[in-house]
PDB file of C-alpha atoms in Angstrom:
ATOM      1  CA  MET A  51      84.119 108.851  69.198  1.00 71.00           C
ATOM      2  CA  PRO A  52      87.992 108.938  69.126  1.00 77.00           C
ATOM      3  CA  GLU A  53      89.746 105.446  69.217  1.00 84.00           C
ATOM      4  CA  SER A  54      91.752 106.223  72.355  1.00 85.00           C
ATOM      5  CA  ALA A  55      91.667 108.649  75.194  1.00 84.00           C
ATOM      6  CA  THR A  56      94.072 111.415  76.071  1.00 81.00           C
ATOM      7  CA  TYR A  57      95.245 111.171  79.635  1.00 80.00           C
ATOM      8  CA  GLU A  58      95.932 114.099  81.979  1.00 74.00           C
ATOM      9  CA  GLY A  59      99.362 113.920  83.558  1.00 69.00           C
ATOM     10  CA  SER A  60      98.508 115.193  86.981  1.00 65.00           C
ATOM     11  CA  THR A  61      94.962 113.738  87.488  1.00 67.00           C
ATOM     12  CA  PRO A  62      93.322 110.449  86.924  1.00 66.00           C
ATOM     13  CA  ALA A  63      91.211 111.865  84.067  1.00 69.00           C
ATOM     14  CA  ALA A  64      91.004 110.345  80.572  1.00 76.00           C
ATOM     15  CA  PHE A  65      89.494 112.735  77.897  1.00 79.00           C
ATOM     16  CA  TYR A  66      88.046 111.797  74.539  1.00 81.00           C
ATOM     17  CA  PRO A  67      88.498 115.055  72.646  1.00 81.00           C
ATOM     18  CA  LEU A  68      85.398 115.542  70.522  1.00 80.00           C
ATOM     19  CA  ALA A  69      85.805 119.074  69.324  1.00 80.00           C
ATOM     20  CA  ARG A  70      88.525 121.706  69.072  1.00 82.00           C
ATOM     21  CA  ALA A  71      88.310 125.418  68.300  1.00 82.00           C
ATOM     22  CA  ASP A  72      91.450 127.707  68.157  1.00 85.00           C
ATOM     23  CA  LEU A  73      90.419 131.296  68.221  1.00 83.00           C
ATOM     24  CA  GLN A  74      91.077 134.594  69.938  1.00 83.00           C
ATOM     25  CA  ALA A  75      88.193 136.377  71.548  1.00 81.00           C
ATOM     26  CA  PRO A  76      87.585 139.660  69.613  1.00 84.00           C
ATOM     27  CA  GLU A  77      87.018 141.665  72.749  1.00 88.00           C
ATOM     28  CA  SER A  78      86.788 141.469  76.538  1.00 88.00           C
ATOM     29  CA  GLY A  79      83.495 140.274  77.929  1.00 89.00           C
ATOM     30  CA  THR A  80      81.645 137.218  78.948  1.00 90.00           C
ATOM     31  CA  TYR A  81      81.455 134.148  76.656  1.00 86.00           C
ATOM     32  CA  TYR A  82      79.210 131.290  76.992  1.00 87.00           C
ATOM     33  CA  VAL A  83      79.890 127.576  75.805  1.00 84.00           C
ATOM     34  CA  ALA A  84      77.041 125.107  75.458  1.00 84.00           C
ATOM     35  CA  VAL A  85      77.661 121.364  75.538  1.00 81.00           C
ATOM     36  CA  ILE A  86      74.921 119.280  74.053  1.00 81.00           C
ATOM     37  CA  SER A  87      74.566 115.432  73.601  1.00 78.00           C
ATOM     38  CA  ILE A  88      71.468 114.085  71.986  1.00 79.00           C
ATOM     39  CA  GLU A  89      72.475 110.361  72.407  1.00 78.00           C
ATOM     40  CA  GLU A  90      74.117 110.068  75.780  1.00 75.00           C
ATOM     41  CA  ARG A  91      74.412 111.757  79.085  1.00 76.00           C
ATOM     42  CA  GLY A  92      77.771 112.153  80.824  1.00 74.00           C
ATOM     43  CA  ASN A  93      80.530 114.298  82.156  1.00 74.00           C
ATOM     44  CA  TYR A  94      82.283 116.877  80.125  1.00 78.00           C
ATOM     45  CA  GLY A  95      85.348 119.100  80.587  1.00 76.00           C
ATOM     46  CA  ILE A  96      86.687 122.111  78.746  1.00 79.00           C
ATOM     47  CA  SER A  97      90.247 123.405  78.464  1.00 77.00           C
ATOM     48  CA  LEU A  98      91.039 127.019  77.876  1.00 79.00           C
ATOM     49  CA  GLY A  99      94.405 128.299  76.847  1.00 78.00           C
ATOM     50  CA  TYR A 100      97.536 126.636  75.749  1.00 79.00           C
ATOM     51  CA  GLN A 101      99.793 126.374  78.911  1.00 81.00           C
ATOM     52  CA  GLU A 102      99.316 125.238  82.430  1.00 79.00           C
ATOM     53  CA  LYS A 103     101.006 127.206  85.224  1.00 83.00           C
ATOM     54  CA  PHE A 104     100.721 126.480  88.821  1.00 83.00           C
ATOM     55  CA  SER A 105     101.791 128.466  91.867  1.00 90.00           C
ATOM     56  CA  LEU A 106     103.550 126.715  94.853  1.00 93.00           C
ATOM     57  CA  LEU A 107     100.337 126.709  96.810  1.00 93.00           C
ATOM     58  CA  GLU A 108      98.405 125.075  93.912  1.00 86.00           C
ATOM     59  CA  ARG A 109     101.112 122.431  93.708  1.00 85.00           C
ATOM     60  CA  LEU A 110     100.991 121.666  97.457  1.00 88.00           C
ATOM     61  CA  LEU A 111      97.230 121.387  97.430  1.00 88.00           C
ATOM     62  CA  ILE A 112      96.980 119.017  94.329  1.00 82.00           C
ATOM     63  CA  PRO A 113      96.161 115.920  96.507  1.00 81.00           C
ATOM     64  CA  LEU A 114      93.183 117.759  98.103  1.00 85.00           C
ATOM     65  CA  ASN A 115      92.046 119.292  94.769  1.00 83.00           C
ATOM     66  CA  GLN A 116      91.991 115.882  93.166  1.00 82.00           C
ATOM     67  CA  ILE A 117      89.095 114.587  95.280  1.00 86.00           C
ATOM     68  CA  LYS A 118      86.599 116.191  93.017  1.00 84.00           C
ATOM     69  CA  PRO A 119      88.017 114.711  89.747  1.00 79.00           C
ATOM     70  CA  TYR A 120      88.080 111.288  91.369  1.00 83.00           C
ATOM     71  CA  LEU A 121      84.565 111.644  92.534  1.00 86.00           C
ATOM     72  CA  TRP A 122      83.568 113.030  89.133  1.00 80.00           C
ATOM     73  CA  GLY A 123      85.245 109.901  87.566  1.00 78.00           C
ATOM     74  CA  GLY A 124      82.935 107.623  89.643  1.00 84.00           C
ATOM     75  CA  GLN A 125      85.285 106.629  92.465  1.00 87.00           C
ATOM     76  CA  ASN A 126      83.858 106.631  96.091  1.00 90.00           C
ATOM     77  CA  LEU A 127      85.578 108.347  98.979  1.00 91.00           C
ATOM     78  CA  PRO A 128      86.910 105.155 100.701  1.00 92.00           C
ATOM     79  CA  PHE A 129      88.618 104.156  97.562  1.00 90.00           C
ATOM     80  CA  ILE A 130      90.056 107.641  97.092  1.00 88.00           C
ATOM     81  CA  PHE A 131      91.570 107.734 100.534  1.00 90.00           C
ATOM     82  CA  PHE A 132      92.736 104.083 100.634  1.00 92.00           C
ATOM     83  CA  PRO A 133      96.246 104.809  99.310  1.00 88.00           C
ATOM     84  CA  LEU A 134      96.703 107.642 101.889  1.00 87.00           C
ATOM     85  CA  GLY A 135      95.447 105.431 104.661  1.00 91.00           C
ATOM     86  CA  LEU A 136      97.674 102.598 103.558  1.00 94.00           C
ATOM     87  CA  THR A 137     100.809 104.880 103.444  1.00 93.00           C
ATOM     88  CA  LEU A 138     100.076 106.439 106.845  1.00 91.00           C
ATOM     89  CA  ALA A 139      99.486 102.818 108.392  1.00 92.00           C
ATOM     90  CA  ALA A 140     102.727 101.679 106.867  1.00 92.00           C
ATOM     91  CA  GLY A 141     104.591 104.703 108.217  1.00 88.00           C
ATOM     92  CA  ILE A 142     103.163 104.348 111.688  1.00 87.00           C
ATOM     93  CA  LEU A 143     104.033 100.642 111.671  1.00 86.00           C
ATOM     94  CA  VAL A 144     107.593 101.392 110.628  1.00 84.00           C
ATOM     95  CA  ILE A 145     108.067 104.114 113.247  1.00 81.00           C
ATOM     96  CA  SER A 146     106.642 101.920 116.026  1.00 80.00           C
ATOM     97  CA  LEU A 147     108.983  99.065 114.946  1.00 78.00           C
ATOM     98  CA  LYS A 148     111.985 101.353 114.823  1.00 76.00           C
ATOM     99  CA  LYS A 149     110.947 103.323 118.009  1.00 71.00           C
ATOM    100  CA  GLU A 150     113.980 102.039 120.046  1.00 63.00           C
ATOM    101  CA  ALA A 151     116.554 102.939 117.395  1.00 64.00           C
ATOM    102  CA  ALA A 152     114.870 106.205 116.807  1.00 60.00           C
ATOM    103  CA  SER A 153     114.477 107.170 120.472  1.00 64.00           C
ATOM    104  CA  GLY A 154     118.237 107.950 120.694  1.00 66.00           C
ATOM    105  CA  PHE A 155     118.030 110.195 117.661  1.00 65.00           C
ATOM    106  CA  ASN A 156     118.278 113.862 118.657  1.00 67.00           C
ATOM    107  CA  PRO A 157     118.462 116.338 115.698  1.00 67.00           C
ATOM    108  CA  ALA A 158     119.877 119.058 117.800  1.00 68.00           C
ATOM    109  CA  ARG A 159     122.819 116.921 119.046  1.00 66.00           C
ATOM    110  CA  TRP A 160     123.416 115.619 115.430  1.00 63.00           C
ATOM    111  CA  ALA A 161     123.428 119.192 114.123  1.00 64.00           C
ATOM    112  CA  GLU A 162     125.804 120.217 117.029  1.00 64.00           C
ATOM    113  CA  ALA A 163     128.188 117.384 116.268  1.00 58.00           C
ATOM    114  CA  ARG A 164     128.288 118.285 112.597  1.00 58.00           C
ATOM    115  CA  LEU A 165     128.930 121.970 113.275  1.00 60.00           C
ATOM    116  CA  ARG A 166     131.684 121.469 115.961  1.00 60.00           C
ATOM    117  CA  PRO A 167     135.136 122.081 114.492  1.00 60.00           C
ATOM    118  CA  LYS A 168     137.473 119.047 114.377  1.00 58.00           C
TER     119      LYS A 168
END
């Protein structure tokens, strides 16, 4: 077992790299990888390739796509959604406290005033 974990930048995952293979597949086809542990049971992950590239949609959906890794890491759903709930509650509280100040705000009027020549 390695002394320290490798941490994924965009997920809560910590990996202990146990093996590495660097090769090119000789031809197109279906390849299989088997993971065997005689001593312990546990989760495993595999990374293929050298570079991560994400589309705009993938980047926007990161919060939803991270639910599975959090569950895989042993966290429960209430714990996963707690930061989101706390952020929404704080936002609603701030809006309700500033409601009077915000009620006079009209984006259309603000834009019109900014576009009107002096």
